[in-house]
Coordinates of C-alpha atoms in Angstrom, one line a residue:
M1 CA -25.5 -19.8 -81.5
T2 CA -21.9 -18.7 -82.0
P3 CA -19.5 -20.9 -80.0
H4 CA -17.4 -19.3 -77.3
Y5 CA -13.8 -20.0 -76.4
S6 CA -12.9 -21.9 -73.2
S7 CA -12.0 -20.0 -70.1
I8 CA -8.4 -19.4 -69.0
P9 CA -7.3 -21.8 -66.3
S10 CA -6.1 -20.5 -63.0
I11 CA -2.5 -20.6 -62.0
E12 CA -1.6 -22.2 -58.7
V13 CA 1.8 -21.4 -57.3
E14 CA 3.8 -22.8 -54.3
L15 CA 5.9 -20.6 -52.1
S16 CA 9.0 -21.9 -50.4
I17 CA 10.0 -19.7 -47.4
S18 CA 13.4 -19.4 -45.8
A19 CA 15.1 -16.8 -43.6
R20 CA 18.7 -16.0 -42.8
L21 CA 20.4 -14.5 -39.8
L22 CA 17.3 -14.1 -37.7
L23 CA 18.2 -12.1 -34.6
E24 CA 17.3 -14.0 -31.5
S25 CA 14.7 -12.6 -29.1
D26 CA 15.5 -11.8 -25.5
A27 CA 13.8 -15.0 -24.4
S28 CA 16.0 -17.4 -26.4
P29 CA 19.6 -17.5 -27.6
K30 CA 18.3 -19.1 -30.8
P31 CA 14.7 -18.5 -32.0
D32 CA 12.1 -21.1 -32.6
P33 CA 10.8 -19.5 -35.8
L34 CA 7.3 -19.5 -37.3
C35 CA 6.3 -17.6 -40.4
V36 CA 2.7 -16.5 -40.8
V37 CA 1.4 -15.4 -44.2
F38 CA -1.3 -12.7 -44.5
N39 CA -3.2 -11.7 -47.6
H40 CA -5.3 -8.6 -48.4
P41 CA -8.3 -9.5 -50.6
F42 CA -9.9 -6.5 -52.3
G43 CA -12.4 -4.7 -50.1
R44 CA -11.2 -6.4 -46.9
G45 CA -8.4 -5.9 -44.4
W46 CA -5.4 -8.1 -43.7
Q47 CA -6.3 -11.6 -42.8
E48 CA -4.3 -14.7 -42.0
Y49 CA -3.8 -17.0 -44.9
A50 CA -1.4 -19.7 -43.9
R51 CA 1.4 -20.7 -41.5
T52 CA 4.6 -22.6 -41.8
E53 CA 5.6 -25.2 -39.3
I54 CA 7.7 -24.3 -36.2
L55 CA 11.4 -25.0 -36.3
R56 CA 13.5 -25.3 -33.1
D57 CA 16.7 -23.3 -32.3
V58 CA 17.6 -22.1 -35.8
I59 CA 18.7 -18.7 -37.1
N60 CA 18.6 -19.8 -40.7
P61 CA 15.3 -21.7 -41.1
D62 CA 14.2 -23.4 -44.3
F63 CA 10.6 -24.1 -43.7
H64 CA 9.3 -27.4 -45.1
N65 CA 5.6 -26.5 -45.4
K66 CA 4.8 -24.9 -48.7
I67 CA 2.3 -22.1 -49.1
K68 CA -0.1 -22.6 -52.1
I69 CA -1.9 -19.6 -53.5
H70 CA -3.8 -18.9 -56.7
Y71 CA -2.0 -16.3 -58.8
C72 CA -4.0 -13.7 -60.8
F73 CA -2.1 -11.4 -63.1
E74 CA -5.1 -9.1 -63.3
E75 CA -5.2 -8.4 -59.5
Q76 CA -2.8 -6.7 -57.1
Q77 CA -2.3 -9.5 -54.6
K78 CA -0.8 -8.0 -51.4
L79 CA 1.0 -10.3 -49.0
K80 CA 2.6 -9.9 -45.6
F81 CA 5.1 -12.3 -44.0
Q82 CA 5.4 -12.0 -40.2
M83 CA 8.1 -13.9 -38.4
F84 CA 7.7 -15.0 -34.8
D85 CA 9.8 -16.6 -32.1
T86 CA 7.4 -19.1 -30.6
D87 CA 7.4 -19.2 -26.8
S88 CA 4.7 -21.8 -26.2
C89 CA 2.4 -24.2 -28.0
S90 CA -0.4 -21.6 -28.2
H91 CA -2.0 -20.9 -31.5
S92 CA -2.5 -17.3 -30.6
L93 CA 0.2 -15.1 -32.1
S94 CA 0.0 -12.7 -29.1
K95 CA 1.6 -15.4 -27.0
H96 CA 4.8 -15.4 -29.2
T97 CA 7.6 -12.9 -29.7
Y98 CA 7.2 -10.8 -32.9
L99 CA 10.5 -10.6 -34.8
G100 CA 9.4 -8.5 -37.8
K101 CA 7.7 -8.5 -41.2
V102 CA 8.1 -8.2 -45.0
Q103 CA 5.3 -6.7 -47.0
C104 CA 5.1 -7.2 -50.8
T105 CA 2.9 -8.3 -53.6
L106 CA 2.7 -11.8 -55.2
A107 CA 3.9 -10.1 -58.4
D108 CA 7.1 -9.0 -56.7
I109 CA 7.8 -12.7 -55.9
V110 CA 6.9 -14.3 -59.3
T111 CA 8.9 -11.9 -61.4
V112 CA 12.3 -13.0 -59.9
Q113 CA 13.9 -16.4 -59.4
A114 CA 14.5 -15.8 -55.7
Y115 CA 12.8 -13.0 -53.9
T116 CA 14.7 -11.5 -51.0
A117 CA 13.8 -8.7 -48.5
D118 CA 14.9 -7.5 -45.1
I119 CA 12.7 -8.5 -42.2
M120 CA 12.1 -5.2 -40.4
L121 CA 10.9 -4.3 -36.9
N122 CA 10.6 -0.7 -35.9
G123 CA 13.2 0.3 -38.5
V124 CA 15.7 -2.3 -37.4
K125 CA 16.7 -5.2 -39.6
R126 CA 16.0 -8.5 -37.9
G127 CA 17.0 -10.9 -40.7
Q128 CA 16.4 -11.6 -44.3
L129 CA 13.4 -13.4 -45.9
I130 CA 13.9 -15.6 -49.0
I131 CA 11.0 -16.8 -51.1
T132 CA 11.1 -19.0 -54.2
V133 CA 8.1 -19.9 -56.3
M134 CA 7.0 -22.8 -58.4
D135 CA 4.1 -23.1 -60.8
V136 CA 2.3 -26.2 -59.6
S137 CA -0.8 -25.9 -61.9
H138 CA -2.0 -29.2 -63.2
N139 CA -2.3 -30.2 -66.8
R140 CA 0.7 -28.3 -68.1
E141 CA 0.7 -30.5 -71.2
E142 CA -1.0 -30.2 -74.5
L143 CA -1.6 -32.3 -77.6
E144 CA -0.1 -31.2 -80.9
L145 CA -2.4 -32.4 -83.7
I146 CA -2.1 -32.5 -87.5
F147 CA -5.4 -33.1 -89.3
S148 CA -6.1 -33.6 -93.0
A149 CA -9.2 -34.3 -95.0
S150 CA -10.1 -35.8 -98.4
H151 CA -13.0 -35.5 -100.9
L152 CA -14.5 -32.3 -99.5
R153 CA -17.2 -30.7 -101.6
K154 CA -19.3 -27.6 -101.2
S155 CA -23.1 -27.9 -101.3
G156 CA -25.4 -27.0 -104.2
L157 CA -24.3 -26.8 -107.9
S158 CA -21.0 -25.0 -107.2
F159 CA -18.1 -26.7 -108.9
S160 CA -15.5 -24.4 -107.2
L161 CA -13.2 -25.9 -104.6
P162 CA -13.9 -25.2 -100.9
D163 CA -11.7 -23.1 -98.6
P164 CA -11.9 -25.5 -95.6
F165 CA -11.1 -25.2 -92.0
L166 CA -11.7 -27.5 -89.0
D167 CA -13.3 -26.8 -85.6
I168 CA -13.0 -28.9 -82.5
L169 CA -16.0 -28.4 -80.1
S170 CA -16.8 -29.8 -76.7
S171 CA -20.0 -31.7 -75.9
K172 CA -21.6 -28.3 -75.1
K173 CA -20.6 -27.0 -78.5
T174 CA -17.9 -24.8 -76.9
L175 CA -15.2 -24.0 -79.5
M176 CA -11.9 -25.5 -78.2
K177 CA -9.7 -25.0 -81.3
R178 CA -9.9 -23.9 -84.9
T179 CA -7.4 -24.5 -87.7
T180 CA -6.5 -21.9 -90.3
Y181 CA -8.5 -22.1 -93.5
L182 CA -6.8 -23.3 -96.7
S183 CA -7.7 -21.9 -100.1
S184 CA -9.2 -23.9 -102.9
T185 CA -8.6 -27.5 -101.9
K186 CA -10.8 -30.6 -101.4
N187 CA -7.8 -32.5 -99.8
P188 CA -6.4 -30.1 -97.2
V189 CA -3.5 -30.8 -94.8
W190 CA -3.9 -28.2 -92.1
P191 CA -0.9 -26.8 -90.1
A192 CA -0.5 -28.3 -86.6
I193 CA -2.8 -27.1 -83.8
S194 CA -2.4 -27.6 -80.1
V195 CA -5.1 -28.5 -77.6
P196 CA -4.5 -28.3 -73.8
F197 CA -5.0 -31.6 -72.0
R198 CA -7.2 -29.8 -69.4
V199 CA -10.0 -29.3 -71.9
L200 CA -10.2 -33.0 -72.9
R201 CA -11.4 -34.3 -69.5
N202 CA -14.2 -33.5 -67.2
N203 CA -14.0 -32.8 -63.5
R204 CA -14.1 -36.6 -62.8
G205 CA -11.1 -37.1 -65.1
E206 CA -13.1 -38.8 -67.8
Y207 CA -12.4 -38.0 -71.5
K208 CA -15.1 -35.9 -73.1
Q209 CA -17.2 -36.4 -76.2
L210 CA -16.1 -34.0 -78.9
T211 CA -17.4 -32.8 -82.3
L212 CA -15.3 -32.2 -85.4
Q213 CA -16.9 -29.7 -87.8
C214 CA -15.5 -28.9 -91.2
Y215 CA -16.5 -25.6 -92.8
H216 CA -16.0 -23.7 -96.1
H217 CA -14.6 -20.3 -95.1
C218 CA -16.7 -17.3 -96.2
K219 CA -15.4 -13.7 -96.0
D220 CA -18.7 -12.5 -94.5
G221 CA -18.4 -14.9 -91.6
Q222 CA -21.4 -17.0 -92.7
H223 CA -19.3 -20.2 -93.1
Q224 CA -20.8 -23.2 -94.8
L225 CA -20.8 -26.5 -93.0
L226 CA -19.2 -29.2 -95.1
G227 CA -19.7 -32.0 -92.5
E228 CA -19.3 -33.1 -88.9
T229 CA -18.6 -36.1 -86.8
E230 CA -18.7 -37.1 -83.2
I231 CA -15.6 -38.5 -81.6
H232 CA -14.2 -39.4 -78.1
A233 CA -11.4 -37.2 -76.8
R234 CA -9.3 -40.3 -76.2
Q235 CA -9.2 -40.9 -79.9
L236 CA -7.1 -37.8 -80.3
L237 CA -4.3 -39.7 -78.6
E238 CA -4.4 -42.6 -81.1
A239 CA -3.1 -41.2 -84.4
P240 CA -3.3 -42.2 -87.2
A241 CA -7.1 -42.3 -87.2
S242 CA -9.9 -41.6 -89.7
F243 CA -13.4 -40.1 -89.1
T244 CA -16.1 -40.1 -91.7
L245 CA -17.9 -36.8 -92.1
K246 CA -21.7 -36.8 -91.9
K247 CA -24.0 -34.2 -93.5
N248 CA -21.6 -34.0 -96.4
H249 CA -22.5 -34.1 -100.0
S250 CA -19.7 -36.6 -100.7
S251 CA -20.0 -40.0 -98.9
K252 CA -16.2 -40.3 -99.4
A253 CA -15.4 -37.3 -97.3
V254 CA -13.2 -38.1 -94.2
I255 CA -11.1 -36.3 -91.6
E256 CA -7.7 -37.9 -91.0
L257 CA -5.8 -37.4 -87.7
T258 CA -2.3 -38.0 -89.1
E259 CA -0.2 -37.0 -86.1
S260 CA -0.6 -36.6 -82.4
K261 CA 2.1 -35.9 -79.8
T262 CA 2.3 -34.6 -76.3
K263 CA 4.2 -31.5 -75.5
R264 CA 5.0 -29.6 -72.3
V265 CA 3.4 -26.2 -72.0
H266 CA 5.5 -23.3 -70.9
S267 CA 3.5 -21.0 -68.6
F268 CA 3.4 -17.2 -68.2
L269 CA 5.3 -17.5 -65.0
D270 CA 8.1 -19.5 -66.8
Y271 CA 8.6 -16.5 -69.0
I272 CA 8.1 -13.7 -66.5
S273 CA 10.4 -15.2 -63.9
S274 CA 13.2 -15.9 -66.4
G275 CA 13.5 -12.3 -67.6
T276 CA 10.6 -11.4 -69.9
K277 CA 9.9 -7.7 -69.6
L278 CA 6.5 -6.1 -69.9
H279 CA 6.3 -2.6 -71.3
F280 CA 3.0 -0.7 -70.8
T281 CA 1.9 2.5 -72.7
F282 CA -1.2 4.6 -71.9
A283 CA -2.6 6.5 -74.9
I284 CA -5.0 9.2 -73.8
D285 CA -7.8 10.7 -75.9
F286 CA -7.5 14.5 -76.2
T287 CA -10.3 15.2 -78.7
D288 CA -12.9 17.8 -78.1
S289 CA -15.5 15.1 -77.6
N290 CA -14.3 15.1 -74.0
G291 CA -15.5 18.7 -73.5
D292 CA -13.6 21.8 -72.4
P293 CA -11.5 20.8 -69.4
H294 CA -12.5 24.1 -67.7
N295 CA -16.1 23.0 -67.8
S296 CA -17.3 20.8 -64.9
T297 CA -19.1 18.4 -67.3
S298 CA -15.9 17.7 -69.2
L299 CA -14.4 14.2 -69.0
H300 CA -11.0 15.9 -68.5
H301 CA -12.2 18.4 -65.8
I302 CA -9.8 18.3 -62.8
G303 CA -12.0 19.0 -59.8
R304 CA -12.4 17.5 -56.3
D305 CA -13.0 14.0 -57.7
P306 CA -10.7 12.2 -60.1
T307 CA -11.7 11.9 -63.8
Q308 CA -12.6 8.5 -65.3
Y309 CA -9.2 8.7 -67.1
E310 CA -7.4 9.0 -63.8
L311 CA -9.5 6.2 -62.1
A312 CA -8.8 3.9 -65.0
M313 CA -5.0 4.6 -65.2
K314 CA -4.6 4.2 -61.4
A315 CA -6.6 1.0 -61.3
I316 CA -4.6 -0.6 -64.1
G317 CA -1.3 0.9 -63.1
D318 CA -1.5 -0.3 -59.5
V319 CA -1.7 -3.9 -60.8
I320 CA 0.9 -3.8 -63.6
Q321 CA 3.6 -1.5 -62.0
D322 CA 5.3 -4.5 -60.3
Y323 CA 6.0 -6.0 -63.7
T324 CA 7.4 -2.8 -65.3
G325 CA 9.9 -1.6 -62.7
E326 CA 7.3 1.1 -62.1
M327 CA 8.1 2.6 -65.5
F328 CA 5.3 3.7 -67.9
S329 CA 5.0 5.4 -71.2
L330 CA 2.3 8.0 -72.2
L331 CA 1.0 9.0 -75.6
N332 CA -1.6 11.7 -76.3
F333 CA -3.7 11.4 -79.4
G334 CA -6.4 13.6 -80.9
A335 CA -4.9 16.9 -79.9
R336 CA -5.0 19.8 -82.4
S337 CA -1.2 20.0 -82.7
A338 CA -0.5 16.5 -84.0
P339 CA -2.1 13.1 -84.6
I340 CA 0.1 11.7 -81.8
S341 CA 2.3 13.5 -79.3
H342 CA 5.9 12.8 -78.3
E343 CA 6.1 9.7 -76.0
L344 CA 6.6 10.5 -72.3
H345 CA 8.4 8.1 -69.9
V346 CA 7.4 8.4 -66.3
R347 CA 7.9 6.5 -63.0
G348 CA 5.1 5.1 -60.9
V349 CA 1.3 5.5 -61.1
E350 CA 1.6 9.0 -59.6
G351 CA 3.9 9.9 -62.4
V352 CA 1.3 8.9 -64.9
I353 CA -1.4 10.9 -63.2
N354 CA 0.8 14.0 -62.8
A355 CA 1.9 13.8 -66.5
Y356 CA -1.7 13.6 -67.6
R357 CA -2.7 16.6 -65.5
S358 CA 0.3 18.6 -66.8
C359 CA -0.9 17.9 -70.4
L360 CA -4.3 19.4 -69.7
D361 CA -2.6 22.8 -69.1
S362 CA -1.0 23.1 -72.5
I363 CA -2.8 20.8 -75.0
K364 CA -5.6 22.1 -77.3
L365 CA -8.2 19.5 -77.9
G366 CA -8.7 18.4 -81.6
Q367 CA -11.6 17.2 -83.6
T368 CA -10.4 13.8 -84.9
G369 CA -9.1 11.0 -82.7
C370 CA -7.5 8.3 -84.8
L371 CA -6.4 5.2 -82.8
S372 CA -4.2 3.7 -85.5
P373 CA -1.2 6.1 -85.0
A374 CA -0.9 5.0 -81.4
I375 CA -1.1 1.3 -82.3
E376 CA 1.5 1.8 -85.1
H377 CA 3.8 3.7 -82.7
V378 CA 3.9 0.9 -80.1
A379 CA 4.1 -1.7 -82.9
R380 CA 7.3 0.0 -84.2
S381 CA 8.9 -0.3 -80.8
A382 CA 7.9 -3.9 -80.6
K383 CA 9.3 -4.6 -84.1
K384 CA 12.5 -2.8 -83.3
H385 CA 13.1 -5.0 -80.3
L386 CA 12.2 -8.1 -82.3
E387 CA 14.6 -7.2 -85.1
W388 CA 17.4 -6.5 -82.6
R389 CA 16.9 -9.6 -80.4
G390 CA 15.3 -12.1 -82.7
L391 CA 14.4 -15.4 -80.8
D392 CA 16.2 -14.0 -77.8
C393 CA 13.6 -11.2 -77.6
N394 CA 12.2 -11.1 -74.0
D395 CA 10.1 -8.0 -74.3
Y396 CA 6.3 -7.8 -74.6
F397 CA 4.4 -4.5 -75.2
V398 CA 0.9 -3.6 -74.0
L399 CA -0.9 -0.5 -75.3
I400 CA -3.8 0.8 -73.2
I401 CA -6.0 3.2 -75.2
L402 CA -8.4 5.4 -73.2
T403 CA -10.9 7.0 -75.5
C404 CA -14.3 8.7 -75.2
R405 CA -15.5 8.4 -78.8
E406 CA -16.3 5.9 -81.6
I407 CA -13.3 4.9 -83.6
A408 CA -12.9 7.2 -86.5
D409 CA -10.4 5.1 -88.5
T410 CA -11.8 1.6 -88.3
N411 CA -10.1 0.3 -91.4
Q412 CA -6.7 1.6 -90.4
V413 CA -7.2 0.2 -86.9
A414 CA -8.1 -3.2 -88.3
K415 CA -5.0 -3.2 -90.4
A416 CA -2.8 -2.0 -87.5
I417 CA -4.2 -4.7 -85.2
T418 CA -3.7 -7.4 -87.8
E419 CA -0.1 -6.4 -88.2
A420 CA 0.4 -6.1 -84.4
S421 CA -0.8 -9.7 -84.0
E422 CA 2.5 -10.8 -85.5
L423 CA 4.5 -8.8 -82.9
P424 CA 5.0 -9.2 -79.2
M425 CA 2.1 -6.9 -78.4
S426 CA -1.4 -6.6 -77.1
V427 CA -4.0 -3.8 -77.3
L428 CA -6.4 -2.9 -74.5
I429 CA -9.2 -0.3 -75.2
V430 CA -11.0 1.5 -72.4
G431 CA -14.2 3.3 -73.2
I432 CA -14.5 6.5 -71.2
G433 CA -17.8 8.3 -70.7
P434 CA -21.3 7.5 -72.0
T435 CA -20.6 6.8 -75.7
S436 CA -21.9 3.3 -76.9
F437 CA -18.5 2.4 -78.4
T438 CA -20.1 -0.1 -80.9
S439 CA -17.0 0.2 -83.2
A440 CA -14.6 -0.8 -80.3
T441 CA -16.8 -3.8 -79.5
R442 CA -16.4 -5.1 -83.0
L443 CA -12.6 -5.1 -82.6
E444 CA -12.7 -7.7 -79.9
E445 CA -11.5 -11.1 -80.9
D446 CA -13.0 -13.2 -78.1
I447 CA -15.1 -15.2 -80.6
K448 CA -13.9 -14.5 -84.1
K449 CA -10.5 -13.5 -85.4
L450 CA -10.3 -10.1 -87.0
S451 CA -9.9 -10.1 -90.7
Q452 CA -8.4 -7.2 -92.8
N453 CA -8.6 -7.6 -96.6
G454 CA -9.0 -11.3 -96.3
R455 CA -5.9 -11.6 -94.0
N456 CA -6.6 -13.0 -90.5
A457 CA -5.0 -11.8 -87.4
A458 CA -2.4 -14.3 -86.2
R459 CA -3.8 -14.4 -82.7
D460 CA -6.1 -12.7 -80.3
V461 CA -4.5 -9.4 -79.2
V462 CA -7.5 -7.1 -78.4
Q463 CA -9.5 -6.6 -75.3
Y464 CA -12.2 -3.9 -74.7
A465 CA -14.1 -2.7 -71.6
Q466 CA -16.5 0.2 -71.2
F467 CA -15.7 1.9 -67.9
N468 CA -18.9 3.9 -67.6
E469 CA -21.0 0.7 -67.6
I470 CA -18.8 -0.8 -64.8
L471 CA -19.1 2.4 -62.8
E472 CA -22.9 2.2 -63.0
K473 CA -22.7 -1.0 -60.9
Y474 CA -19.8 -0.2 -58.6
D475 CA -18.2 2.7 -56.7
D476 CA -15.0 4.2 -58.0
M477 CA -12.6 1.9 -56.2
A478 CA -14.6 -1.3 -56.9
G479 CA -15.2 -0.2 -60.5
G480 CA -11.4 0.3 -61.0
F481 CA -10.8 -3.2 -59.6
Q482 CA -13.4 -4.7 -62.0
L483 CA -11.9 -2.8 -64.9
A484 CA -8.4 -4.1 -64.3
K485 CA -9.7 -7.7 -63.9
Q486 CA -11.7 -7.5 -67.1
L487 CA -8.9 -5.9 -69.2
L488 CA -5.8 -7.7 -68.0
A489 CA -7.0 -11.3 -67.5
D490 CA -6.0 -12.3 -71.1
I491 CA -2.5 -10.8 -71.1
P492 CA -0.7 -14.0 -69.8
E493 CA -2.3 -16.2 -72.4
Q494 CA -1.7 -13.7 -75.2
L495 CA 2.0 -13.5 -74.2
V496 CA 2.4 -17.2 -74.1
A497 CA 0.6 -17.6 -77.4
Y498 CA 3.0 -15.2 -79.1
M499 CA 6.1 -16.9 -77.6
K500 CA 4.8 -20.3 -78.7
T501 CA 4.0 -19.2 -82.2
K502 CA 7.5 -17.7 -82.6
G503 CA 9.3 -20.6 -80.9
I504 CA 10.7 -18.5 -78.2
L505 CA 11.4 -20.5 -75.0
P506 CA 11.9 -19.2 -71.5
K507 CA 15.5 -18.7 -70.6
N508 CA 17.0 -21.4 -68.4
K509 CA 16.0 -20.9 -64.8
E510 CA 18.2 -21.8 -61.9
I511 CA 17.0 -21.1 -58.4
L512 CA 20.0 -19.8 -56.4
C513 CA 19.9 -19.2 -52.7
P514 CA 21.9 -16.1 -52.0
F515 CA 23.2 -17.5 -48.7
S516 CA 24.8 -20.8 -47.7
I517 CA 25.0 -20.7 -44.0
K518 CA 24.7 -23.5 -41.6
N519 CA 22.5 -23.2 -38.4

């Protein structure tokens, strides 16, 4: 069975809450403030999530109790902060004087170093809320490992040298890490690889049993096993070390761990809160496979209900707009006039929907929908920023392709994605309508890296989801929620992987309180 990559760890953040210049209530010259935090899980209403402690007689409270919450990039996490002047020891909020509220999303908070907003009550400012955030996720360290091998030999009568690579698997044969393959050598020294500490231990904190497997790389993906050995995860901390390969045709074959060192891992939030900008582009399929928009069966028909294109763009846009300053770009591909249209820049999700509808009035649907021009267009923008800023580049580009047909230019797409994997860029593909999209499924890199003419993609940059299958299980709103979760979940890890590969560090962060006022 083909091994699968480990799941992405959750991110836990800690919110520190302060307020300034709280207006006192009629009952007290100085309030006894309490902040109550509400969240809004999908499909439910507002519900109380946590409370700070109560402070006495202060107009500039700095609450000691921290609010811990799991951060999910792929969800719009609505939050509401209500401030009260406590009038008794009662737990019931109705027994206390309501001072006002701030409503925002968790994305609003994590994208800045210190989030500030006016506390409002019936249109009147009652003070200012200040929230700082810290990533308190565990195991933010990783091991950087350098492996080598000696006396490797292919099976059979072949006298050619192997093209070896090394896999590290968990006790359940889950692929944890894979080196690059090296050509024509029986004594490889692989480039350094990094393994998160979190995957080396079980839930009880005990080090796991691991398997090292050495393969000869084959272009058809049917790689030949050269040998394997069982090790204990703790042994990865004890370089130098040697491990004899079993099932190998040379009894002298060994794997050497030549170097092992611990490194701190920068998180997605480290980058996003220190100024990294996300740029999102929607590319919309305007081929005649959609059907005539004037026909009610068309995937582009504007009627009483939104199209699948609109549902998908709204679901994804609602989540990501807090990271883009509400700015989006739009591309049309497959129209009769040109392979790819002029790029439009719009504000907000409604701007996206309105621009899409406006296009339907003037665009003539074409017969061929090639995806590679859209990928190459966004790649040029990413490359331009990279050439301009170099290691100071703090921009990351995400292309979201919405298409109703099989990919017509598979080879060109493979080439474009391979080149895009070297750039600050990810590609998301949404299948619209009933097509099977087998060609799009092959582009996913969840298990195996895409190869174009023997050249591997530098990292995983592709994610695919078929919206029609999701809508068969959920209503429109829940289907949109599931689509966004499925498509966007890998973006944080892909961004961090790119920054790490290029040696780009988060800019120095300094949490500054905008006020310095004594109570």
